[in-house]
Backbone as CSV, one residue per row, in Angstrom:
resi,resn,N_x,N_y,N_z,CA_x,CA_y,CA_z,C_x,C_y,C_z
1,UNK,3.746,20.809,-17.060,3.230,20.980,-15.698,4.376,21.299,-14.748
2,UNK,4.079,22.132,-13.752,5.115,22.477,-12.777,5.128,21.473,-11.625
3,UNK,6.093,21.653,-10.714,6.278,20.729,-9.597,4.993,20.575,-8.785
4,UNK,4.382,21.710,-8.446,3.189,21.671,-7.603,2.023,20.948,-8.254
5,UNK,1.829,21.154,-9.560,0.719,20.512,-10.260,0.911,19.000,-10.328
6,UNK,2.153,18.584,-10.581,2.440,17.147,-10.621,2.231,16.534,-9.243
7,UNK,2.767,17.198,-8.224,2.637,16.713,-6.849,1.171,16.565,-6.466
8,UNK,0.367,17.583,-6.753,-1.042,17.556,-6.368,-1.802,16.467,-7.114
9,UNK,-1.548,16.325,-8.401,-2.248,15.308,-9.186,-1.963,13.910,-8.657
10,UNK,-0.690,13.606,-8.426,-0.327,12.277,-7.935,-0.788,12.060,-6.491
11,UNK,-0.767,13.123,-5.690,-1.232,12.999,-4.299,-2.723,12.690,-4.263
12,UNK,-3.502,13.380,-5.065,-4.948,13.146,-5.085,-5.265,11.753,-5.628
13,UNK,-4.606,11.385,-6.727,-4.865,10.078,-7.305,-4.469,8.944,-6.374
14,UNK,-3.282,9.062,-5.767,-2.832,8.020,-4.848,-3.676,8.014,-3.590
15,UNK,-4.121,9.190,-3.167,-4.993,9.261,-2.001,-6.295,8.516,-2.223
16,UNK,-6.890,8.690,-3.396,-8.126,7.975,-3.717,-7.856,6.475,-3.806
17,UNK,-6.751,6.103,-4.450,-6.368,4.693,-4.535,-6.303,4.052,-3.155
18,UNK,-5.585,4.673,-2.241,-5.371,4.083,-0.921,-6.625,4.172,-0.062
19,UNK,-7.377,5.257,-0.176,-8.637,5.359,0.561,-9.548,4.178,0.238
20,UNK,-9.721,3.897,-1.046,-10.612,2.802,-1.437,-9.976,1.438,-1.197
21,UNK,-8.659,1.331,-1.377,-7.985,0.061,-1.159,-7.924,-0.326,0.306
22,UNK,-7.482,0.602,1.142,-7.481,0.353,2.580,-8.918,0.160,3.065
23,UNK,-9.830,0.904,2.465,-11.229,0.789,2.858,-11.797,-0.601,2.631
24,UNK,-11.461,-1.228,1.498,-12.024,-2.562,1.245,-11.423,-3.587,2.202
25,UNK,-10.145,-3.421,2.569,-9.552,-4.343,3.540,-10.213,-4.158,4.906
26,UNK,-10.452,-2.905,5.292,-11.145,-2.647,6.555,-12.543,-3.255,6.541
27,UNK,-13.221,-3.147,5.421,-14.571,-3.685,5.290,-14.596,-5.192,5.501
28,UNK,-13.567,-5.878,5.013,-13.511,-7.336,5.096,-13.010,-7.819,6.453
29,UNK,-12.126,-7.061,7.102,-11.453,-7.565,8.298,-12.004,-7.069,9.630
30,UNK,-12.499,-5.850,9.697,-12.799,-5.253,10.993,-14.149,-5.695,11.565
31,UNK,-14.189,-5.744,12.870,-15.374,-6.203,13.595,-16.605,-5.370,13.250
32,UNK,-17.734,-6.060,13.091,-19.048,-5.461,12.901,-19.209,-4.726,11.575
33,UNK,-18.236,-4.849,10.681,-18.397,-4.253,9.364,-19.390,-5.079,8.553
34,UNK,-20.150,-4.422,7.692,-21.127,-5.141,6.874,-20.456,-6.074,5.863
35,UNK,-19.177,-5.816,5.564,-18.467,-6.684,4.623,-17.586,-7.712,5.298
36,UNK,-17.769,-7.901,6.602,-16.913,-8.798,7.375,-16.852,-10.190,6.746
37,UNK,-15.622,-10.686,6.613,-15.372,-12.023,6.041,-15.773,-12.108,4.578
38,UNK,-15.705,-10.979,3.885,-16.048,-10.964,2.455,-15.065,-11.725,1.587
39,UNK,-13.850,-11.956,2.103,-12.920,-12.824,1.405,-11.886,-12.114,0.550
40,UNK,-10.921,-12.929,0.127,-9.774,-12.433,-0.628,-10.183,-11.840,-1.972
41,UNK,-11.138,-12.459,-2.635,-11.545,-11.968,-3.945,-12.161,-10.579,-3.852
42,UNK,-12.941,-10.318,-2.812,-13.505,-8.984,-2.627,-12.388,-7.958,-2.465
43,UNK,-11.347,-8.313,-1.719,-10.205,-7.409,-1.558,-9.527,-7.171,-2.900
44,UNK,-9.315,-8.236,-3.681,-8.703,-8.097,-5.000,-9.497,-7.144,-5.885
45,UNK,-10.799,-7.368,-5.951,-11.649,-6.545,-6.810,-11.703,-5.107,-6.295
46,UNK,-11.773,-4.955,-4.975,-11.795,-3.617,-4.401,-10.544,-2.816,-4.740
47,UNK,-9.397,-3.472,-4.652,-8.147,-2.785,-5.022,-8.123,-2.473,-6.514
48,UNK,-8.679,-3.346,-7.331,-8.735,-3.061,-8.757,-9.540,-1.817,-9.066
49,UNK,-10.711,-1.697,-8.455,-11.528,-0.501,-8.665,-10.864,0.738,-8.049
50,UNK,-10.104,0.526,-6.979,-9.361,1.639,-6.385,-8.343,2.185,-7.376
51,UNK,-7.650,1.281,-8.082,-6.708,1.704,-9.119,-7.435,2.459,-10.227
52,UNK,-8.560,1.932,-10.654,-9.346,2.578,-11.711,-9.684,4.017,-11.329
53,UNK,-10.192,4.212,-10.122,-10.578,5.551,-9.669,-9.362,6.466,-9.550
54,UNK,-8.282,5.944,-8.977,-7.091,6.764,-8.783,-6.467,7.215,-10.078
55,UNK,-6.403,6.318,-11.061,-5.814,6.681,-12.353,-6.636,7.774,-13.025
56,UNK,-7.949,7.687,-12.943,-8.782,8.739,-13.519,-8.537,10.079,-12.832
57,UNK,-8.419,10.077,-11.516,-8.210,11.334,-10.785,-6.884,11.971,-11.173
58,UNK,-5.863,11.143,-11.378,-4.520,11.657,-11.690,-4.234,11.590,-13.189
59,UNK,-5.241,11.750,-14.020,-5.056,11.580,-15.466,-4.054,12.577,-16.044
60,UNK,-3.948,13.772,-15.455,-3.050,14.795,-16.003,-1.590,14.367,-15.957
61,UNK,-1.240,13.530,-14.991,0.152,13.093,-14.856,0.342,11.637,-15.270
62,UNK,-0.640,11.071,-15.922,-0.539,9.694,-16.362,-0.960,8.687,-15.323
63,UNK,-1.343,9.162,-14.138,-1.843,8.264,-13.097,-0.853,7.188,-12.705
64,UNK,0.377,7.567,-12.377,1.350,6.559,-11.925,0.897,5.930,-10.608
65,UNK,0.656,6.768,-9.594,0.145,6.350,-8.275,1.081,5.387,-7.541
66,UNK,2.270,5.183,-8.057,3.124,4.105,-7.576,4.574,4.436,-7.910
67,UNK,5.444,4.596,-6.914,6.856,4.868,-7.203,7.505,3.822,-8.094
68,UNK,7.049,2.569,-8.012,7.627,1.521,-8.852,7.322,1.772,-10.329
69,UNK,6.147,2.304,-10.623,5.801,2.658,-12.001,6.660,3.825,-12.467
70,UNK,6.805,4.832,-11.616,7.639,5.987,-11.958,9.079,5.552,-12.205
71,UNK,9.612,4.706,-11.339,10.973,4.201,-11.504,11.076,3.343,-12.768
72,UNK,10.058,2.545,-13.046,10.066,1.729,-14.250,10.155,2.568,-15.508
73,UNK,9.385,3.632,-15.570,9.444,4.540,-16.718,10.820,5.187,-16.796
74,UNK,11.363,5.560,-15.643,12.690,6.185,-15.581,13.754,5.253,-16.168
75,UNK,13.673,3.962,-15.844,14.667,2.992,-16.313,14.371,2.473,-17.713
76,UNK,13.224,2.819,-18.252,12.864,2.321,-19.587,13.504,3.128,-20.705
77,UNK,14.141,4.249,-20.356,14.752,5.099,-21.363,13.801,6.098,-21.977
78,UNK,12.614,6.239,-21.412,11.631,7.192,-21.941,12.102,8.626,-21.714
79,UNK,11.579,9.531,-22.508,11.898,10.953,-22.371,10.890,11.680,-21.497
80,UNK,9.694,11.111,-21.366,8.633,11.760,-20.615,7.970,10.780,-19.661
81,UNK,7.528,11.280,-18.508,6.729,10.478,-17.586,5.293,10.357,-18.085
82,UNK,4.839,11.397,-18.750,3.497,11.467,-19.334,3.583,12.537,-20.412
83,UNK,2.638,12.566,-21.330,2.701,13.578,-22.384,2.855,14.996,-21.819
84,UNK,3.929,15.654,-22.218,4.166,17.024,-21.769,4.936,17.143,-20.470
85,UNK,5.297,16.024,-19.852,6.044,16.059,-18.582,7.388,15.369,-18.799
86,UNK,8.424,16.179,-19.018,9.759,15.641,-19.271,10.331,15.022,-18.003
87,UNK,11.132,13.990,-18.178,11.793,13.354,-17.044,12.963,14.219,-16.582
88,UNK,12.951,14.568,-15.307,14.019,15.354,-14.705,14.043,15.051,-13.214
89,UNK,15.050,15.556,-12.527,15.104,15.357,-11.080,13.909,15.971,-10.382
90,UNK,13.501,17.148,-10.829,12.384,17.850,-10.200,11.063,17.113,-10.410
91,UNK,10.807,16.684,-11.629,9.537,15.994,-11.880,9.511,14.626,-11.179
92,UNK,10.660,13.972,-11.103,10.721,12.689,-10.395,10.367,12.873,-8.927
93,UNK,10.939,13.900,-8.296,10.638,14.173,-6.890,9.171,14.540,-6.702
94,UNK,8.601,15.260,-7.659,7.188,15.634,-7.564,6.295,14.395,-7.599
95,UNK,6.601,13.469,-8.492,5.825,12.220,-8.559,5.944,11.446,-7.253
96,UNK,7.179,11.210,-6.823,7.384,10.385,-5.634,6.808,11.051,-4.384
97,UNK,7.039,12.338,-4.231,6.513,13.052,-3.067,5.002,13.037,-3.022
98,UNK,4.367,13.253,-4.169,2.914,13.224,-4.219,2.355,11.855,-3.893
99,UNK,3.011,10.819,-4.379,2.522,9.452,-4.144,2.581,9.071,-2.667
100,UNK,3.714,9.323,-2.020,3.830,8.958,-0.610,2.910,9.809,0.271
101,UNK,2.803,11.090,-0.051,1.920,11.961,0.725,0.460,11.550,0.555
102,UNK,0.058,11.296,-0.674,-1.320,10.893,-0.933,-1.667,9.580,-0.258
103,UNK,-0.717,8.638,-0.250,-0.977,7.347,0.388,-1.211,7.505,1.883
104,UNK,-0.407,8.348,2.519,-0.586,8.592,3.950,-1.955,9.224,4.224
105,UNK,-2.311,10.224,3.432,-3.577,10.918,3.659,-4.771,10.008,3.360
106,UNK,-4.671,9.203,2.308,-5.765,8.286,1.985,-6.020,7.282,3.092
107,UNK,-4.929,6.761,3.670,-5.073,5.804,4.773,-5.677,6.474,5.996
108,UNK,-5.311,7.723,6.232,-5.850,8.459,7.376,-7.356,8.670,7.237
109,UNK,-7.799,9.030,6.039,-9.234,9.225,5.808,-9.978,7.901,5.952
110,UNK,-9.382,6.804,5.473,-10.016,5.491,5.636,-10.169,5.137,7.112
111,UNK,-9.166,5.486,7.909,-9.257,5.258,9.356,-10.436,6.020,9.949
112,UNK,-10.602,7.268,9.537,-11.721,8.080,10.044,-13.058,7.427,9.672
113,UNK,-13.151,6.936,8.437,-14.400,6.310,7.991,-14.745,5.068,8.814
114,UNK,-13.725,4.331,9.256,-13.927,3.083,9.994,-13.555,3.211,11.470
115,UNK,-13.545,4.425,11.992,-13.076,4.666,13.355,-13.758,3.765,14.385
116,UNK,-15.077,3.671,14.342,-15.781,2.884,15.351,-15.505,1.388,15.196
117,UNK,-15.194,0.969,14.006,-14.876,-0.444,13.783,-13.462,-0.776,14.254
118,UNK,-12.551,0.174,14.119,-11.227,-0.006,14.717,-11.353,-0.102,16.236
119,UNK,-12.230,0.716,16.803,-12.443,0.688,18.249,-13.023,-0.657,18.694
120,UNK,-13.901,-1.220,17.864,-14.569,-2.474,18.225,-13.685,-3.696,17.998
121,UNK,-12.702,-3.579,17.123,-11.841,-4.718,16.787,-10.787,-4.935,17.870
122,UNK,-10.663,-6.167,18.340,-9.695,-6.490,19.391,-8.415,-7.117,18.852
123,UNK,-8.421,-7.543,17.602,-7.254,-8.194,16.999,-6.331,-7.132,16.397
124,UNK,-5.191,-6.898,17.053,-4.268,-5.860,16.594,-3.631,-6.208,15.250
125,UNK,-3.466,-7.484,14.959,-2.890,-7.876,13.677,-3.826,-7.528,12.524
126,UNK,-5.117,-7.667,12.746,-6.074,-7.285,11.707,-6.026,-5.783,11.456
127,UNK,-5.870,-5.018,12.514,-5.799,-3.566,12.351,-4.590,-3.173,11.510
128,UNK,-3.446,-3.794,11.791,-2.256,-3.510,10.983,-2.472,-3.964,9.553
129,UNK,-3.115,-5.109,9.361,-3.343,-5.637,8.017,-4.226,-4.725,7.180
130,UNK,-5.072,-3.928,7.827,-5.871,-2.958,7.091,-4.958,-1.935,6.418
131,UNK,-3.910,-1.530,7.116,-3.033,-0.477,6.621,-1.907,-0.998,5.739
132,UNK,-1.269,-2.073,6.157,-0.033,-2.491,5.511,-0.055,-3.982,5.200
133,UNK,0.787,-4.367,4.250,0.872,-5.771,3.875,1.761,-6.531,4.853
134,UNK,1.632,-7.846,4.826,2.447,-8.709,5.657,2.489,-10.093,5.046
135,UNK,3.514,-10.871,5.346,3.665,-12.182,4.720,2.789,-13.248,5.359
136,UNK,2.341,-14.196,4.547,1.623,-15.353,5.073,2.600,-16.294,5.772
137,UNK,3.786,-16.451,5.184,4.888,-17.195,5.800,6.071,-16.241,5.860
138,UNK,6.523,-15.923,7.052,7.563,-14.901,7.196,8.939,-15.480,6.840
139,UNK,9.406,-15.121,5.670,10.732,-15.510,5.189,11.192,-14.338,4.331
140,UNK,11.853,-13.377,4.943,12.033,-12.061,4.343,12.669,-12.095,2.955
141,UNK,13.648,-12.948,2.745,14.279,-12.999,1.423,13.297,-13.476,0.364
142,UNK,12.522,-14.510,0.692,11.540,-15.005,-0.256,10.391,-14.024,-0.417
143,UNK,9.997,-13.369,0.664,8.969,-12.331,0.568,9.431,-11.206,-0.362
144,UNK,10.702,-10.847,-0.256,11.288,-9.822,-1.120,11.214,-10.262,-2.583
145,UNK,11.583,-11.511,-2.844,11.537,-12.038,-4.215,10.118,-12.003,-4.761
146,UNK,9.149,-12.362,-3.927,7.749,-12.334,-4.364,7.330,-10.927,-4.774
147,UNK,7.720,-9.927,-3.981,7.366,-8.544,-4.314,8.064,-8.083,-5.589
148,UNK,9.299,-8.524,-5.799,10.007,-8.191,-7.032,9.262,-8.772,-8.233
149,UNK,8.866,-10.039,-8.131,8.175,-10.705,-9.241,6.832,-10.027,-9.533
150,UNK,6.053,-9.784,-8.487,4.748,-9.170,-8.684,4.848,-7.790,-9.302
151,UNK,5.806,-6.991,-8.829,5.929,-5.625,-9.342,6.536,-5.605,-10.736
152,UNK,7.472,-6.505,-10.989,8.015,-6.628,-12.343,6.875,-6.894,-13.335
153,UNK,5.995,-7.803,-12.974,4.857,-8.126,-13.837,3.967,-6.904,-14.038
154,UNK,3.656,-6.229,-12.935,2.806,-5.036,-13.002,3.393,-3.985,-13.943
155,UNK,4.636,-3.610,-13.706,5.233,-2.502,-14.450,5.499,-2.882,-15.898
156,UNK,5.958,-4.098,-16.138,6.217,-4.502,-17.520,4.938,-4.457,-18.354
157,UNK,3.852,-4.976,-17.801,2.587,-4.964,-18.550,2.091,-3.533,-18.733
158,UNK,2.231,-2.700,-17.711,1.824,-1.296,-17.846,2.613,-0.611,-18.960
159,UNK,3.900,-0.906,-19.045,4.719,-0.290,-20.085,4.318,-0.762,-21.485
160,UNK,3.721,-1.946,-21.575,3.246,-2.406,-22.881,2.000,-1.656,-23.339
161,UNK,1.264,-1.088,-22.379,0.028,-0.412,-22.747,0.277,0.697,-23.771
162,UNK,1.409,1.362,-23.658,1.713,2.441,-24.590,2.037,1.946,-25.989
163,UNK,2.316,0.663,-26.129,2.652,0.090,-27.435,1.503,-0.723,-28.009
164,UNK,0.507,-1.008,-27.195,-0.639,-1.789,-27.659,-1.921,-1.067,-27.264
165,UNK,-2.212,0.049,-27.932,-3.378,0.855,-27.540,-4.684,0.085,-27.675
166,UNK,-5.578,0.352,-26.733,-6.900,-0.258,-26.762,-7.889,0.731,-26.171
167,UNK,-9.144,0.369,-26.181,-10.166,1.242,-25.626,-10.398,1.063,-24.143
168,UNK,-9.581,0.220,-23.490,-9.811,-0.066,-22.075,-9.388,1.086,-21.170
169,UNK,-8.366,1.829,-21.545,-7.896,2.936,-20.709,-7.482,2.465,-19.329
170,UNK,-7.829,3.214,-18.275,-7.458,2.836,-16.906,-8.003,1.483,-16.465
171,UNK,-9.068,1.003,-17.126,-9.621,-0.302,-16.762,-8.596,-1.411,-16.963
172,UNK,-7.688,-1.221,-17.910,-6.660,-2.237,-18.150,-5.764,-2.384,-16.929
173,UNK,-5.356,-1.260,-16.343,-4.525,-1.312,-15.142,-5.292,-1.922,-13.978
174,UNK,-6.580,-1.599,-13.877,-7.399,-2.142,-12.796,-7.498,-3.662,-12.902
175,UNK,-7.737,-4.165,-14.094,-7.842,-5.613,-14.297,-6.508,-6.298,-14.036
176,UNK,-5.428,-5.625,-14.403,-4.094,-6.174,-14.151,-3.855,-6.353,-12.659
177,UNK,-4.226,-5.351,-11.853,-4.027,-5.430,-10.401,-4.885,-6.540,-9.802
178,UNK,-6.112,-6.701,-10.279,-6.956,-7.801,-9.801,-6.292,-9.136,-10.124
179,UNK,-5.757,-9.253,-11.331,-5.116,-10.492,-11.730,-3.881,-10.806,-10.909
180,UNK,-3.063,-9.798,-10.643,-1.860,-10.014,-9.832,-2.250,-10.413,-8.414
181,UNK,-3.264,-9.763,-7.873,-3.712,-10.113,-6.521,-4.214,-11.543,-6.441
182,UNK,-4.970,-11.952,-7.449,-5.529,-13.301,-7.446,-4.453,-14.358,-7.662
183,UNK,-3.423,-14.024,-8.424,-2.422,-15.022,-8.799,-1.170,-14.994,-7.931
184,UNK,-0.699,-13.807,-7.574,0.582,-13.674,-6.876,0.455,-13.023,-5.505
185,UNK,-0.768,-12.751,-5.073,-0.959,-12.020,-3.824,-0.875,-12.852,-2.567
186,UNK,-0.938,-14.172,-2.680,-0.999,-15.027,-1.503,0.184,-14.943,-0.557
187,UNK,1.419,-14.947,-1.042,2.568,-14.969,-0.127,2.743,-13.699,0.701
188,UNK,2.514,-12.518,0.114,2.839,-11.268,0.818,1.698,-10.260,0.877
189,UNK,0.584,-10.543,0.242,-0.488,-9.545,0.206,-0.303,-8.538,-0.898
190,UNK,0.645,-8.759,-1.771,0.937,-7.976,-2.988,0.904,-6.466,-2.784
191,UNK,1.923,-5.949,-2.099,2.051,-4.489,-1.995,2.234,-3.907,-3.393
192,UNK,3.240,-4.409,-4.132,3.603,-3.978,-5.491,3.601,-2.453,-5.646
193,UNK,3.739,-1.745,-4.545,3.678,-0.280,-4.552,4.250,0.229,-3.231
194,UNK,5.466,0.808,-3.258,6.066,1.281,-2.001,5.219,2.317,-1.263
195,UNK,4.590,3.231,-2.001,3.775,4.260,-1.356,2.548,3.653,-0.704
196,UNK,1.926,2.687,-1.387,0.729,2.058,-0.851,0.993,1.389,0.490
197,UNK,2.207,0.885,0.707,2.512,0.209,1.969,3.101,1.159,3.001
198,UNK,4.100,1.948,2.619,4.801,2.779,3.598,3.933,3.914,4.121
199,UNK,3.183,4.588,3.239,2.328,5.680,3.690,1.309,5.232,4.727
200,UNK,0.533,4.183,4.451,-0.408,3.684,5.447,0.267,3.104,6.689
201,UNK,1.439,2.516,6.539,2.138,1.972,7.715,2.525,3.109,8.674
202,UNK,2.962,4.227,8.102,3.262,5.398,8.931,1.984,5.907,9.594
203,UNK,0.882,5.899,8.849,-0.401,6.314,9.427,-0.773,5.404,10.595
204,UNK,-0.581,4.099,10.427,-0.863,3.158,11.515,-0.027,3.474,12.742
205,UNK,1.228,3.846,12.531,2.111,4.143,13.652,1.700,5.423,14.383
206,UNK,1.141,6.385,13.646,0.831,7.694,14.235,-0.595,7.807,14.767
207,UNK,-1.523,7.101,14.142,-2.928,7.222,14.537,-3.223,6.404,15.804
208,UNK,-4.244,6.783,16.561,-4.610,6.031,17.776,-5.399,4.779,17.434
209,UNK,-4.754,3.879,16.680,-5.431,2.683,16.183,-5.593,1.653,17.282
210,UNK,-4.585,1.499,18.117,-4.600,0.449,19.126,-5.569,0.791,20.241
211,UNK,-6.394,-0.148,20.619,-7.340,0.068,21.716,-6.569,0.129,23.023
212,UNK,-6.713,1.198,23.797,-5.950,1.306,25.041,-6.310,0.210,26.028
213,UNK,-5.318,-0.157,26.847,-5.555,-1.175,27.875,-6.586,-0.677,28.862
214,UNK,-7.493,-1.543,29.315,-8.489,-1.124,30.306,-7.803,-0.672,31.585
215,UNK,-8.481,0.225,32.312,-7.879,0.818,33.498,-7.440,-0.240,34.505
216,UNK,-8.238,-1.293,34.653,-7.909,-2.288,35.657,-6.661,-3.091,35.296
217,UNK,-6.272,-3.060,34.002,-5.122,-3.843,33.586,-3.816,-3.250,34.085
218,UNK,-3.816,-1.955,34.464,-2.566,-1.326,34.869,-2.407,-1.291,36.382
219,UNK,-3.368,-1.800,37.123,-3.282,-1.787,38.572,-2.337,-2.866,39.063
220,UNK,-1.508,-2.546,40.060,-0.600,-3.514,40.662,-1.262,-4.061,41.912
221,UNK,-1.355,-5.383,42.050,-1.998,-5.954,43.232,-1.336,-5.478,44.519
222,UNK,-2.137,-5.411,45.596,-1.633,-4.971,46.886,-0.622,-5.989,47.419
223,UNK,0.457,-5.496,47.991,1.463,-6.397,48.557,2.841,-5.977,48.089
224,UNK,3.783,-5.947,49.007,5.121,-5.488,48.678,5.740,-6.399,47.631
225,UNK,6.118,-5.790,46.508,6.821,-6.531,45.472,5.949,-7.464,44.669
226,UNK,4.629,-7.430,44.865,3.752,-8.328,44.115,3.702,-7.881,42.664
227,UNK,3.951,-8.773,41.707,3.979,-8.386,40.289,2.578,-8.196,39.731
228,UNK,2.488,-7.358,38.699,1.217,-7.225,37.988,0.970,-8.505,37.215
229,UNK,-0.289,-8.843,36.981,-0.588,-10.032,36.184,0.119,-9.949,34.834
230,UNK,0.597,-11.096,34.350,1.359,-11.111,33.097,0.550,-10.537,31.944
231,UNK,-0.740,-10.852,31.896,-1.592,-10.385,30.807,-1.697,-8.871,30.824
232,UNK,-1.827,-8.295,32.020,-1.930,-6.843,32.134,-0.606,-6.189,31.776
233,UNK,0.504,-6.768,32.238,1.813,-6.213,31.931,2.040,-6.183,30.429
234,UNK,1.677,-7.273,29.739,1.837,-7.328,28.300,1.023,-6.242,27.619
235,UNK,-0.208,-6.042,28.099,-1.090,-5.061,27.476,-0.500,-3.666,27.550
236,UNK,0.228,-3.380,28.631,0.777,-2.048,28.803,2.105,-1.897,28.084
237,UNK,2.960,-2.923,28.159,4.324,-2.786,27.659,4.463,-3.085,26.173
238,UNK,3.550,-3.914,25.636,3.725,-4.348,24.264,3.610,-3.195,23.284
239,UNK,2.681,-2.280,23.524,2.502,-1.139,22.657,1.997,-1.536,21.281
240,UNK,2.030,-0.592,20.374,1.532,-0.814,19.016,2.688,-1.236,18.125
241,UNK,2.496,-2.291,17.365,3.551,-2.823,16.514,3.171,-2.608,15.057
242,UNK,3.903,-1.724,14.373,3.667,-1.487,12.949,4.558,-2.357,12.077
243,UNK,5.266,-3.304,12.683,6.105,-4.287,11.988,7.126,-3.620,11.071
244,UNK,7.925,-2.752,11.667,8.960,-2.073,10.880,10.054,-3.027,10.431
245,UNK,10.181,-4.167,11.088,11.167,-5.143,10.659,10.881,-5.716,9.285
246,UNK,9.597,-5.680,8.875,9.209,-6.173,7.554,9.069,-5.041,6.542
247,UNK,8.991,-3.810,7.001,8.588,-2.689,6.145,9.492,-2.477,4.941
248,UNK,10.763,-2.879,5.025,11.662,-2.669,3.877,11.287,-3.554,2.692
249,UNK,10.659,-4.695,2.948,10.344,-5.636,1.861,9.380,-5.019,0.847
250,UNK,8.214,-4.468,1.273,7.284,-3.900,0.297,7.699,-2.520,-0.224
251,UNK,8.845,-2.029,0.197,9.378,-0.787,-0.371,10.446,-1.111,-1.412
252,UNK,11.481,-1.833,-1.002,12.612,-2.070,-1.901,12.335,-3.184,-2.911
253,UNK,11.494,-4.163,-2.548,11.129,-5.194,-3.516,10.436,-4.602,-4.735
254,UNK,9.368,-3.814,-4.550,8.720,-3.183,-5.692,9.615,-2.218,-6.465
255,UNK,10.467,-1.476,-5.774,11.360,-0.566,-6.495,12.311,-1.335,-7.412
256,UNK,12.845,-2.443,-6.909,13.724,-3.254,-7.744,12.937,-3.883,-8.889
257,UNK,11.745,-4.407,-8.600,10.919,-4.989,-9.648,10.574,-3.985,-10.734
258,UNK,10.252,-2.752,-10.325,9.940,-1.711,-11.301,11.141,-1.351,-12.158
259,UNK,12.319,-1.233,-11.523,13.535,-0.912,-12.268,13.873,-2.010,-13.270
260,UNK,13.756,-3.273,-12.855,14.045,-4.389,-13.763,13.069,-4.424,-14.928
261,UNK,11.803,-4.107,-14.656,10.815,-4.073,-15.728,11.144,-2.966,-16.733
262,UNK,11.588,-1.814,-16.213,11.976,-0.731,-17.116,13.147,-1.100,-18.002
263,UNK,14.136,-1.759,-17.409,15.286,-2.200,-18.195,14.866,-3.236,-19.234
264,UNK,14.001,-4.174,-18.833,13.533,-5.191,-19.774,12.779,-4.558,-20.933
265,UNK,12.017,-3.497,-20.626,11.219,-2.847,-21.666,12.106,-2.243,-22.765
266,UNK,13.318,-1.842,-22.407,14.224,-1.266,-23.410,14.563,-2.281,-24.484
267,UNK,14.600,-3.538,-24.134,14.962,-4.589,-25.080,13.743,-5.195,-25.776
268,UNK,12.592,-5.085,-25.126,11.395,-5.740,-25.665,10.570,-4.865,-26.577
269,UNK,10.572,-3.559,-26.336,9.653,-2.677,-27.070,10.425,-1.643,-27.879
């Protein structure tokens, strides 16, 4: 396969993954959604089925859908990313470029599907949580370790699939993601995929997700030097926060976890 074919396959597969994954989070969190308060397990299962669908769409390239998986294969000493696709600088860039692009586009389409619910939702943290992961307890070093552990588990088990063939196919990866979410997802929301977090986070930053401040909130009371109400000032000055201070954790943690899993696979398989 050439660069363009690899890029398109991974972009479409990752786009479907993120569309359905971001979609299930929106369904559970956003105001007036029929799935409101559906719970953590619904999110876990939704992401699992999202993986299943995405892997099928990107079957021609092995359905990586995740830079950590691509990096894991790279560090495992393999000769090919998928049957017929040799590992090279060009093919690596095609995989990574397609994954990040697809994740951004998938999140954008999910936003369009839930546009009126984003408008109705007043909690800005919930809106960000639809797009990107965040820690339950903010401790960046420990959050980083959690992402390394979760992604190491993901990639190592995925690499075993090639040595232990079964009839499950993509369903095996889907069940694995559900299991990781249920077991290791509590501390950070289990990004375990740099594209899945960074692409949608960029979409959150660019899209008109934040509900604009009401017109009356920007009015300054009559009187020389009289300050605007604190609540109104905050509404105008605070702006939209995509939490870029945390964004490195779900990018570099999974990349390191994937690389370590690839190295471990060289000794185990």
